[in-house]
CSV table of C-alpha atoms and ligand atoms in Angstrom, one decimal:
chain,number,residue,atom,x,y,z
A,1,MET,CA,-112.1,188.1,146.0
A,2,GLU,CA,-109.1,189.1,148.3
A,3,ASN,CA,-110.6,192.2,149.6
A,4,VAL,CA,-114.2,192.1,148.7
A,5,GLN,CA,-115.3,189.9,151.7
A,6,SER,CA,-113.2,191.6,154.3
A,7,VAL,CA,-114.4,195.1,153.4
A,8,SER,CA,-118.0,196.4,154.3
A,9,LYS,CA,-119.8,196.7,151.0
A,10,ASN,CA,-123.2,198.1,150.6
A,11,TRP,CA,-124.3,196.0,147.7
A,12,ASN,CA,-127.9,197.4,147.6
A,13,GLN,CA,-126.4,200.9,146.8
A,14,ILE,CA,-123.7,199.6,144.6
A,15,LEU,CA,-126.6,197.7,142.3
A,16,THR,CA,-128.6,200.9,142.5
A,17,GLU,CA,-125.6,202.6,141.1
A,18,ILE,CA,-124.8,200.1,138.6
A,19,GLY,CA,-128.5,200.5,137.2
A,20,LYS,CA,-128.0,204.1,136.9
A,21,GLN,CA,-124.5,204.6,135.8
A,22,ARG,CA,-123.8,201.2,134.1
A,23,ASP,CA,-120.3,201.3,135.6
A,24,ARG,CA,-118.3,198.3,134.7
A,25,GLU,CA,-115.9,198.5,137.5
A,26,GLN,CA,-118.6,198.4,140.1
A,27,TYR,CA,-120.4,195.5,138.2
A,28,PHE,CA,-117.2,193.7,138.4
A,29,ASP,CA,-117.0,194.1,142.3
A,30,LEU,CA,-120.4,192.8,142.6
A,31,TYR,CA,-119.8,189.8,140.2
A,32,GLN,CA,-116.7,188.8,142.1
A,33,TYR,CA,-118.7,188.5,145.2
A,34,PHE,CA,-121.8,187.2,144.1
A,35,ALA,CA,-120.8,185.1,140.8
A,36,PRO,CA,-118.9,182.3,142.9
A,37,ARG,CA,-121.9,181.9,145.3
A,38,VAL,CA,-124.5,181.7,142.8
A,39,LYS,CA,-122.5,179.0,141.2
A,40,THR,CA,-122.2,177.1,144.4
A,41,TYR,CA,-125.9,177.4,144.8
A,42,LEU,CA,-126.7,176.3,141.4
A,43,THR,CA,-124.3,173.4,141.5
A,44,ARG,CA,-126.9,171.2,143.3
A,45,PHE,CA,-129.3,171.7,140.5
A,46,THR,CA,-127.1,171.2,137.5
A,47,ALA,CA,-125.6,167.8,136.2
A,48,SER,CA,-122.1,169.4,135.8
A,49,GLU,CA,-119.8,172.1,137.1
A,50,ALA,CA,-119.5,173.6,133.7
A,51,GLN,CA,-123.5,173.6,133.7
A,52,ALA,CA,-123.3,175.4,137.0
A,53,ASP,CA,-120.9,177.8,135.7
A,54,GLU,CA,-123.0,178.5,132.6
A,55,LEU,CA,-126.0,179.1,134.5
A,56,ALA,CA,-124.3,181.3,137.2
A,57,GLN,CA,-122.8,183.5,134.3
A,58,GLU,CA,-126.2,183.7,132.8
A,59,ALA,CA,-127.9,184.8,136.2
A,60,LEU,CA,-125.1,187.3,136.7
A,61,LEU,CA,-125.4,188.8,133.2
A,62,GLN,CA,-129.2,189.1,133.9
A,63,VAL,CA,-128.2,191.3,136.9
A,64,TRP,CA,-126.3,193.6,134.3
A,65,ARG,CA,-129.2,193.8,132.0
A,66,LYS,CA,-131.9,194.3,134.5
A,67,ALA,CA,-130.1,196.4,137.1
A,68,GLU,CA,-132.3,199.4,136.3
A,69,GLN,CA,-135.1,197.5,137.4
A,70,TYR,CA,-133.7,196.8,141.0
A,71,HIS,CA,-135.5,198.9,143.8
A,72,ALA,CA,-133.4,199.0,147.0
A,73,GLU,CA,-136.6,199.9,149.0
A,74,LYS,CA,-138.2,196.5,147.8
A,75,ALA,CA,-135.3,194.0,148.4
A,76,ALA,CA,-131.9,193.5,149.2
A,77,ALA,CA,-129.3,193.1,146.5
A,78,SER,CA,-128.6,189.4,147.8
A,79,THR,CA,-132.3,188.7,147.7
A,80,TRP,CA,-132.9,190.2,144.2
A,81,ILE,CA,-129.9,188.0,142.7
A,82,PHE,CA,-131.1,184.9,144.4
A,83,CYS,CA,-134.5,185.4,142.8
A,84,ILE,CA,-133.0,185.8,139.4
A,85,ALA,CA,-130.7,182.5,140.0
A,86,ARG,CA,-133.7,180.5,141.4
A,87,ASN,CA,-136.1,181.8,138.4
A,88,LEU,CA,-133.3,180.7,136.0
A,89,PHE,CA,-133.1,177.1,137.2
A,90,ILE,CA,-137.1,176.7,137.8
A,91,ASP,CA,-137.3,177.8,134.0
A,92,GLN,CA,-134.7,175.0,133.2
A,93,GLN,CA,-136.7,172.5,135.0
A,94,ARG,CA,-140.0,173.6,133.1
A,95,SER,CA,-138.6,173.3,129.8
A,96,GLY,CA,-137.1,170.0,130.7
A,97,ARG,CA,-133.6,171.0,130.3
A,98,GLY,CA,-132.8,171.0,134.0
A,99,GLN,CA,-131.5,167.8,135.6
A,100,LEU,CA,-132.2,167.9,139.1
A,101,GLU,CA,-130.7,164.4,139.3
A,102,GLN,CA,-127.9,165.1,141.7
A,103,ARG,CA,-130.0,164.2,144.8
A,104,THR,CA,-127.3,163.2,147.1
A,105,ASP,CA,-127.4,164.2,150.5
A,106,SER,CA,-125.0,166.7,150.8
A,107,TYR,CA,-125.9,168.6,153.8
A,108,HIS,CA,-122.8,167.5,156.0
A,109,GLU,CA,-120.3,168.0,153.5
A,110,HIS,CA,-121.6,171.5,153.0
A,111,GLU,CA,-122.1,172.2,156.6
A,112,GLN,CA,-118.5,172.0,157.2
A,113,LEU,CA,-117.8,174.6,154.1
A,114,LEU,CA,-120.4,176.8,155.6
A,115,ASN,CA,-118.8,176.8,159.1
A,116,GLN,CA,-115.3,177.2,157.8
A,117,GLN,CA,-116.6,180.3,156.0
A,118,THR,CA,-118.3,181.9,158.7
A,119,GLN,CA,-115.3,181.3,161.0
A,120,GLU,CA,-113.1,183.5,158.6
A,121,GLU,CA,-112.2,186.4,160.0
A,122,GLY,CA,-114.4,189.5,158.9
A,123,PHE,CA,-117.0,187.3,157.0
A,124,ASP,CA,-119.8,188.7,158.8
A,125,GLN,CA,-119.1,192.2,158.0
A,126,GLY,CA,-119.4,191.5,154.5
A,127,VAL,CA,-122.9,190.2,154.6
A,128,SER,CA,-125.8,192.6,154.5
A,129,ASN,CA,-128.0,191.5,157.2
A,130,ARG,CA,-125.9,190.5,160.3
A,131,LYS,CA,-128.9,189.8,162.8
A,132,LEU,CA,-130.3,187.3,160.3
A,133,HIS,CA,-127.0,185.6,159.7
A,134,GLN,CA,-126.6,185.3,163.6
A,135,ALA,CA,-130.1,183.8,164.0
A,136,LEU,CA,-129.3,181.2,161.2
A,137,LYS,CA,-126.3,180.0,163.1
A,138,GLU,CA,-128.3,179.7,166.1
A,139,LEU,CA,-131.0,177.4,164.6
A,140,PRO,CA,-131.3,174.0,166.2
A,141,LEU,CA,-129.6,171.2,164.0
A,142,MET,CA,-132.7,169.7,162.7
A,143,GLN,CA,-134.4,173.0,161.6
A,144,ALA,CA,-131.0,174.1,159.8
A,145,GLN,CA,-130.9,171.0,158.2
A,146,LEU,CA,-134.6,171.3,156.9
A,147,VAL,CA,-134.0,174.9,155.8
A,148,TYR,CA,-130.7,173.7,154.2
A,149,LYS,CA,-132.3,170.9,152.6
A,150,SER,CA,-135.1,173.1,151.1
A,151,TYR,CA,-133.0,176.1,149.8
A,152,PHE,CA,-129.9,174.3,148.7
A,153,GLU,CA,-130.8,170.8,147.7
A,154,GLY,CA,-134.3,171.8,146.2
A,155,LYS,CA,-136.0,169.0,148.1
A,156,SER,CA,-139.8,169.0,148.6
A,157,HIS,CA,-141.3,168.3,152.0
A,158,SER,CA,-142.0,164.4,151.1
A,159,GLU,CA,-138.4,164.0,149.7
A,160,ILE,CA,-136.9,165.5,152.9
A,161,ALA,CA,-139.1,163.3,154.9
A,162,GLY,CA,-137.8,160.4,152.8
A,163,ASP,CA,-134.3,161.4,153.5
A,164,LEU,CA,-134.6,161.9,157.1
A,165,ASP,CA,-137.0,159.2,157.6
A,166,ILE,CA,-139.5,161.3,159.6
A,167,PRO,CA,-142.9,162.1,158.7
A,168,ILE,CA,-143.8,164.8,156.3
A,169,GLY,CA,-145.8,166.7,159.1
A,170,SER,CA,-142.6,167.0,161.2
A,171,VAL,CA,-140.6,168.5,158.1
A,172,LYS,CA,-143.4,171.1,157.7
A,173,SER,CA,-143.6,171.8,161.6
A,174,GLY,CA,-140.0,172.2,161.6
A,175,LEU,CA,-139.7,174.5,158.6
A,176,ARG,CA,-142.7,176.6,160.2
A,177,LEU,CA,-140.6,177.0,163.5
A,178,ALA,CA,-137.5,177.9,161.5
A,179,PHE,CA,-139.4,180.3,159.2
A,180,ASN,CA,-141.1,182.1,162.4
A,181,LYS,CA,-137.8,182.4,164.2
A,182,LEU,CA,-135.9,183.9,161.2
A,183,ARG,CA,-138.7,186.1,160.0
A,184,ALA,CA,-138.1,188.5,163.0
A,185,PHE,CA,-134.8,189.3,161.6
A,186,ILE,CA,-136.1,189.9,158.2
A,187,ILE,CA,-136.1,193.7,158.3
A,188,PRO,CA,-136.9,196.0,155.4
A,189,PRO,CA,-133.8,196.3,153.3
A,190,HIS,CA,-133.8,199.9,153.5
A,191,GLY,CA,-133.1,199.5,157.2
A,192,GLU,CA,-130.5,196.9,157.2
A,193,ASP,CA,-127.5,198.6,155.8
A,194,SER,CA,-126.1,200.2,159.1
A,195,LEU,CA,-123.6,197.8,159.7
B,1,MET,CA,-161.4,189.1,147.3
B,2,MET,CA,-159.5,187.9,150.2
B,3,PRO,CA,-158.8,184.2,150.6
B,4,LYS,CA,-159.2,183.0,154.1
B,5,HIS,CA,-157.3,179.8,153.9
B,6,HIS,CA,-153.6,179.6,152.9
B,7,PRO,CA,-150.7,177.4,152.2
B,8,ASP,CA,-148.8,176.5,155.0
B,9,ASP,CA,-145.9,178.7,155.9
B,10,ALA,CA,-143.4,175.7,155.2
B,11,THR,CA,-145.1,175.3,151.6
B,12,LEU,CA,-144.4,179.3,151.0
B,13,MET,CA,-141.0,178.7,152.3
B,14,SER,CA,-140.2,176.0,150.0
B,15,TYR,CA,-141.7,178.1,147.2
B,16,SER,CA,-139.2,180.8,147.8
B,17,ALA,CA,-136.6,178.2,148.1
B,18,GLY,CA,-137.8,176.9,144.7
B,19,SER,CA,-138.0,173.2,146.0
B,20,LEU,CA,-141.6,172.9,145.4
B,21,PRO,CA,-142.4,170.3,142.7
B,22,LEU,CA,-143.6,172.1,139.6
B,23,GLY,CA,-147.3,171.4,140.0
B,24,ALA,CA,-147.2,172.9,143.6
B,25,HIS,CA,-145.2,175.6,142.4
B,26,LEU,CA,-147.9,176.5,139.7
B,27,LEU,CA,-150.6,176.2,142.2
B,28,VAL,CA,-149.1,178.4,144.7
B,29,GLU,CA,-148.2,181.1,142.0
B,30,CYS,CA,-151.9,181.2,141.0
B,31,HIS,CA,-152.8,181.7,144.8
B,32,LEU,CA,-150.1,184.4,145.2
B,33,ALA,CA,-151.6,186.3,142.4
B,34,CYS,CA,-154.8,186.9,144.6
B,35,CYS,CA,-153.1,186.9,147.9
B,36,GLU,CA,-151.4,189.7,149.5
B,37,HIS,CA,-150.8,188.0,152.7
B,38,CYS,CA,-148.9,185.0,151.2
B,39,ARG,CA,-147.0,187.4,148.8
B,40,GLN,CA,-145.7,189.2,151.8
B,41,ARG,CA,-144.5,185.7,153.2
B,42,VAL,CA,-142.8,184.9,150.1
B,43,THR,CA,-141.0,188.1,150.0
B,44,GLU,CA,-139.8,187.0,153.4
B,45,GLY,CA,-138.7,183.7,152.1
B,46,ASP,CA,-137.0,185.3,149.2
B,47,ALA,CA,-134.9,187.6,151.7
B,48,LEU,CA,-133.9,184.3,153.6
B,49,GLY,CA,-132.6,183.0,150.3
B,50,GLY,CA,-130.6,186.0,149.8
B,51,ALA,CA,-129.2,185.8,153.2
B,52,LEU,CA,-128.5,182.0,152.5
B,53,LEU,CA,-126.8,182.8,149.3
B,54,GLU,CA,-124.5,185.0,151.1
B,55,ARG,CA,-123.5,182.2,153.4
B,56,LEU,CA,-122.3,180.1,150.6
B,57,PRO,CA,-118.6,179.5,149.9
B,58,GLY,CA,-117.8,180.6,146.5
B,59,ALA,CA,-116.8,178.3,143.7
B,60,GLY,CA,-114.3,179.6,141.2
B,61,MET,CA,-115.7,181.0,138.0
B,62,SER,CA,-114.1,180.2,134.6
B,63,MET,CA,-114.4,183.6,132.9
B,64,ASP,CA,-111.6,186.5,133.6
B,65,LYS,CA,-112.2,189.9,134.0
B,66,GLN,CA,-111.5,191.0,130.4
B,67,ALA,CA,-113.9,188.3,129.1
B,68,ILE,CA,-116.8,189.5,131.6
B,69,LEU,CA,-116.2,193.2,130.6
B,70,THR,CA,-116.3,192.2,126.8
B,71,LEU,CA,-119.5,190.4,127.3
B,72,LEU,CA,-120.8,193.5,129.0
B,73,ASP,CA,-119.9,195.7,125.8
B,74,GLN,CA,-121.8,192.9,123.6
B,75,ILE,CA,-124.8,193.3,125.9
B,76,GLU,CA,-124.8,197.0,125.7
B,77,SER,CA,-124.6,197.2,122.0
B,78,ASP,CA,-127.4,194.3,121.5
B,79,GLN,CA,-129.7,196.1,123.7
B,80,ALA,CA,-129.3,199.3,122.0
B,81,GLN,CA,-130.1,197.4,118.8
B,82,ALA,CA,-132.9,195.7,120.3
B,83,GLY,CA,-134.4,198.7,121.8
B,84,LEU,CA,-136.7,199.4,118.6
B,85,VAL,CA,-137.6,195.7,118.5
B,86,ARG,CA,-138.6,195.2,122.1
B,87,SER,CA,-141.9,197.1,121.8
B,88,GLU,CA,-143.1,194.6,119.2
B,89,LYS,CA,-141.8,191.8,121.3
B,90,GLN,CA,-144.2,193.1,124.3
B,91,GLY,CA,-146.8,193.1,121.9
B,92,ALA,CA,-146.4,189.4,121.0
B,93,LEU,CA,-146.3,188.4,124.6
B,94,ASP,CA,-149.6,190.3,125.6
B,95,SER,CA,-151.2,188.3,122.7
B,96,ARG,CA,-149.9,185.4,124.2
B,97,TRP,CA,-151.5,186.0,127.5
B,98,SER,CA,-154.8,187.0,126.3
B,99,ALA,CA,-155.0,183.7,124.0
B,100,LYS,CA,-158.0,181.7,124.3
B,101,ASN,CA,-158.8,179.8,127.5
B,102,PRO,CA,-158.7,176.1,126.4
B,103,LEU,CA,-160.4,175.0,129.3
B,104,PRO,CA,-164.2,174.3,129.6
B,105,PHE,CA,-164.8,176.7,132.3
B,106,ASP,CA,-163.9,180.2,133.0
B,107,LEU,CA,-161.0,180.9,135.0
B,108,PRO,CA,-160.3,183.6,137.4
B,109,ASP,CA,-157.8,186.4,136.3
B,110,TRP,CA,-155.4,185.2,138.8
B,111,ALA,CA,-155.5,181.6,137.6
B,112,GLU,CA,-153.6,182.8,134.2
B,113,PRO,CA,-150.6,180.7,135.0
B,114,ILE,CA,-152.8,177.5,134.5
B,115,LYS,CA,-153.9,178.7,131.2
B,116,GLN,CA,-150.3,179.6,130.4
B,117,TRP,CA,-149.3,175.9,131.3
B,118,PHE,CA,-151.8,174.6,128.6
B,119,HIS,CA,-150.2,176.9,126.0
B,120,ASP,CA,-146.8,176.3,126.7
B,121,ASN,CA,-147.6,172.5,126.3
B,122,GLN,CA,-149.4,173.2,123.2
B,123,ILE,CA,-152.7,171.7,124.5
B,124,ASP,CA,-155.7,173.2,122.8
B,125,ALA,CA,-159.4,173.2,123.7
B,126,ASP,CA,-160.1,170.2,121.4
B,127,SER,CA,-158.1,167.9,123.8
B,128,VAL,CA,-159.2,169.2,127.2
B,129,GLN,CA,-162.3,167.5,128.4
B,130,TRP,CA,-163.8,166.4,131.7
B,131,GLN,CA,-163.5,162.7,132.2
B,132,LYS,CA,-166.0,161.2,134.6
B,133,VAL,CA,-164.1,159.4,137.5
B,134,ALA,CA,-167.1,158.7,140.0
B,135,PRO,CA,-170.9,159.9,140.1
B,136,GLY,CA,-170.8,163.8,140.3
B,137,ILE,CA,-166.9,164.0,140.0
B,138,SER,CA,-164.8,164.4,136.9
B,139,GLN,CA,-161.4,165.5,136.1
B,140,ILE,CA,-158.8,166.9,133.7
B,141,LYS,CA,-155.4,165.7,134.3
B,142,LEU,CA,-152.4,167.6,133.4
B,143,GLU,CA,-149.8,165.6,132.1
B,144,SER,CA,-146.1,166.7,131.7
B,145,ALA,CA,-142.7,165.1,132.2
B,146,SER,CA,-141.9,168.2,134.3
B,147,PHE,CA,-144.4,167.0,136.9
B,148,HIS,CA,-142.4,163.7,137.4
B,149,ARG,CA,-141.9,164.5,141.2
B,150,GLU,CA,-145.6,164.5,141.6
B,151,LYS,CA,-148.2,161.8,141.8
B,152,ALA,CA,-150.9,163.7,140.2
B,153,VAL,CA,-151.7,167.3,138.9
B,154,ARG,CA,-155.3,167.8,137.8
B,155,LEU,CA,-158.4,169.6,137.9
B,156,LEU,CA,-161.5,168.1,139.6
B,157,LYS,CA,-165.1,169.3,139.2
B,158,ILE,CA,-167.6,168.3,141.9
B,159,ALA,CA,-171.1,168.5,141.2
B,160,PRO,CA,-173.4,170.6,143.8
B,161,GLY,CA,-174.0,168.9,147.0
B,162,THR,CA,-171.8,165.8,146.1
B,163,CYS,CA,-170.2,164.2,149.1
B,164,MET,CA,-166.8,162.9,148.5
B,165,PRO,CA,-165.7,159.6,150.4
B,166,THR,CA,-163.6,160.1,153.4
B,167,HIS,CA,-159.9,159.8,152.3
B,168,GLY,CA,-156.3,160.5,153.6
B,169,HIS,CA,-153.4,160.7,151.4
B,170,THR,CA,-150.0,158.9,151.1
B,171,GLY,CA,-148.3,162.0,150.2
B,172,GLY,CA,-149.0,165.6,150.8
B,173,GLU,CA,-151.8,167.5,148.8
B,174,LEU,CA,-152.7,170.9,147.8
B,175,THR,CA,-156.1,172.0,146.6
B,176,LEU,CA,-156.8,175.5,145.2
B,177,ILE,CA,-160.5,176.5,144.7
B,178,LEU,CA,-161.1,178.0,141.1
B,179,GLN,CA,-164.8,178.1,141.2
B,180,GLY,CA,-167.7,177.3,143.8
B,181,SER,CA,-166.9,176.2,147.2
B,182,TYR,CA,-166.8,172.9,149.4
B,183,SER,CA,-167.1,172.3,153.1
B,184,ASP,CA,-165.2,169.8,155.3
B,185,GLU,CA,-164.0,169.3,158.7
B,186,ALA,CA,-161.4,172.3,158.7
B,187,GLY,CA,-164.3,174.8,157.5
B,188,ARG,CA,-165.5,176.1,154.2
B,189,PHE,CA,-163.1,176.7,151.3
B,190,CYS,CA,-164.1,179.3,148.7
B,191,ILE,CA,-162.8,180.6,145.5
B,192,GLY,CA,-158.8,181.4,146.0
B,193,ASP,CA,-158.6,179.4,149.1
B,194,VAL,CA,-156.1,176.7,149.4
B,195,ALA,CA,-156.1,173.5,151.4
B,196,ASP,CA,-152.7,172.7,152.3
B,197,LEU,CA,-152.9,169.0,153.9
B,198,ASP,CA,-150.6,166.5,155.5
B,199,PRO,CA,-150.8,163.1,154.7
B,200,SER,CA,-152.1,162.3,158.1
B,201,ILE,CA,-155.1,164.3,158.0
B,202,LYS,CA,-158.5,162.5,156.6
B,203,HIS,CA,-161.2,164.5,155.4
B,204,GLN,CA,-164.7,164.2,153.7
B,205,PRO,CA,-165.4,167.4,151.6
B,206,ILE,CA,-168.7,168.1,150.3
B,207,ALA,CA,-169.3,170.6,147.5
B,208,ASP,CA,-171.8,173.4,148.4
B,209,ARG,CA,-175.2,173.1,146.7
B,210,ASP,CA,-175.6,176.3,144.6
B,211,GLN,CA,-172.8,175.4,141.8
B,212,ASP,CA,-170.1,172.9,140.5
B,213,CYS,CA,-167.1,173.3,142.7
B,214,ILE,CA,-164.0,173.3,140.6
B,215,CYS,CA,-160.2,172.6,142.2
B,216,PHE,CA,-156.7,172.4,141.2
B,217,ILE,CA,-155.3,169.6,143.0
B,218,VAL,CA,-151.9,168.6,143.3
B,219,THR,CA,-150.8,165.3,145.2
B,220,ASP,CA,-147.4,164.8,146.2
B,221,ALA,CA,-145.7,161.5,145.5
B,222,PRO,CA,-146.2,158.9,148.3
B,223,LEU,CA,-143.2,158.4,150.8
B,224,ARG,CA,-141.2,155.5,149.8
B,225,PHE,CA,-141.5,153.9,153.5
B,226,GLU,CA,-145.3,154.2,153.3
B,227,GLY,CA,-145.5,151.2,150.9
B,228,TRP,CA,-146.7,149.0,153.4
B,229,ILE,CA,-150.2,150.7,153.6
B,230,PRO,CA,-152.8,148.1,152.8
B,231,LYS,CA,-154.7,148.5,149.5
B,232,LEU,CA,-158.0,149.0,151.5
B,233,MET,CA,-156.6,152.2,153.0
B,234,GLN,CA,-155.2,153.5,149.8
B,235,PRO,CA,-157.2,156.6,149.0
B,236,PHE,CA,-160.2,157.0,146.9
B,237,PHE,CA,-159.1,156.9,143.0
B,238,GLY,CA,-155.7,158.0,144.2
B,239,LEU,CA,-156.5,161.5,145.6
C,1,LIG,ZN1,-152.9,183.2,151.0
């Protein structure tokens, strides 16, 4: 991981090339960047670290298997990989194998990690859409918390309402506001690589 | 067909996040199949997910480089072998999708995921029947352990012209119209439309007169702190 984060990488292009050339070294670069993040993401939805590891492994192997189906003009590599990981855990829930039991309120503990990470020098050069990342950082605390709980704790509107002791209507309007702000920075993927 | 009423942006965002309970997820999946507008929104929600993924700190992976490269080799040789078998499998998948509709009414093409749910849960036509719950109103419940985060996932059939009692909700409620139409304070809801209601909203739907109105309705679990709501105010037969 040492160099991966500090050097700008065009993951969209790399993933496209992996699909065409099946280059193992290129895949390993991508793996080193994404697998640990996918694992952190899945940790919230699995019963143990080992299970998160296994599922992240499975997600990244799907990336290798399906790389030919990736189209950079349709989605950023990070988006495509996110969807693979998310669909995997939804399938798990469907088949009853998923254990969405770890329903702890992890926002604060995690928020610290997120801040540490973003303060590391060069971090933002590694990400694919800097403006969106900036907009995420600038969200008001409550909205950031709602987005976080939706994406990383997998909680529904009523579950979030219960956690924060606010009406469901406030959860929905907060998410709407956040989404509207962030949408402006979600630009077509082929335009976002000029870092 | 262009739906006029859509799920709330917050609901579409939660769909992208993968955080909707599975009944609601199924409902939104059907609506997306017939709504370009919402598909676009979900694409944006997915992009947000991708960006958020990149912001996460990494956790150490257990496998080393050599083990991964070995796995890749394994996949390559498996895929080469499976190349021949794949077309057969695709055929099996197609026939699964064109399997008989177990429901006692015609489903629109875009509502395939509902049909798929009955197949996945091995529920066949013999065990799917409308149950009368009130004059002019009957239901088919979709029961599954995987719906444990929701209060009820059901199909509701409302006879033409039936006026539902005014009711509120203890949790959120999503309604997708599969056939016919109804009208309430928010307007007229036709095939493909979604009503995405907050618990605070009270409404009185009236099925339009020309035909049965069939809806897919998902009711969210009530909030814990709303347990004090008096019985009298509890919604009509749990809707
Ligand atoms: Zn729509």
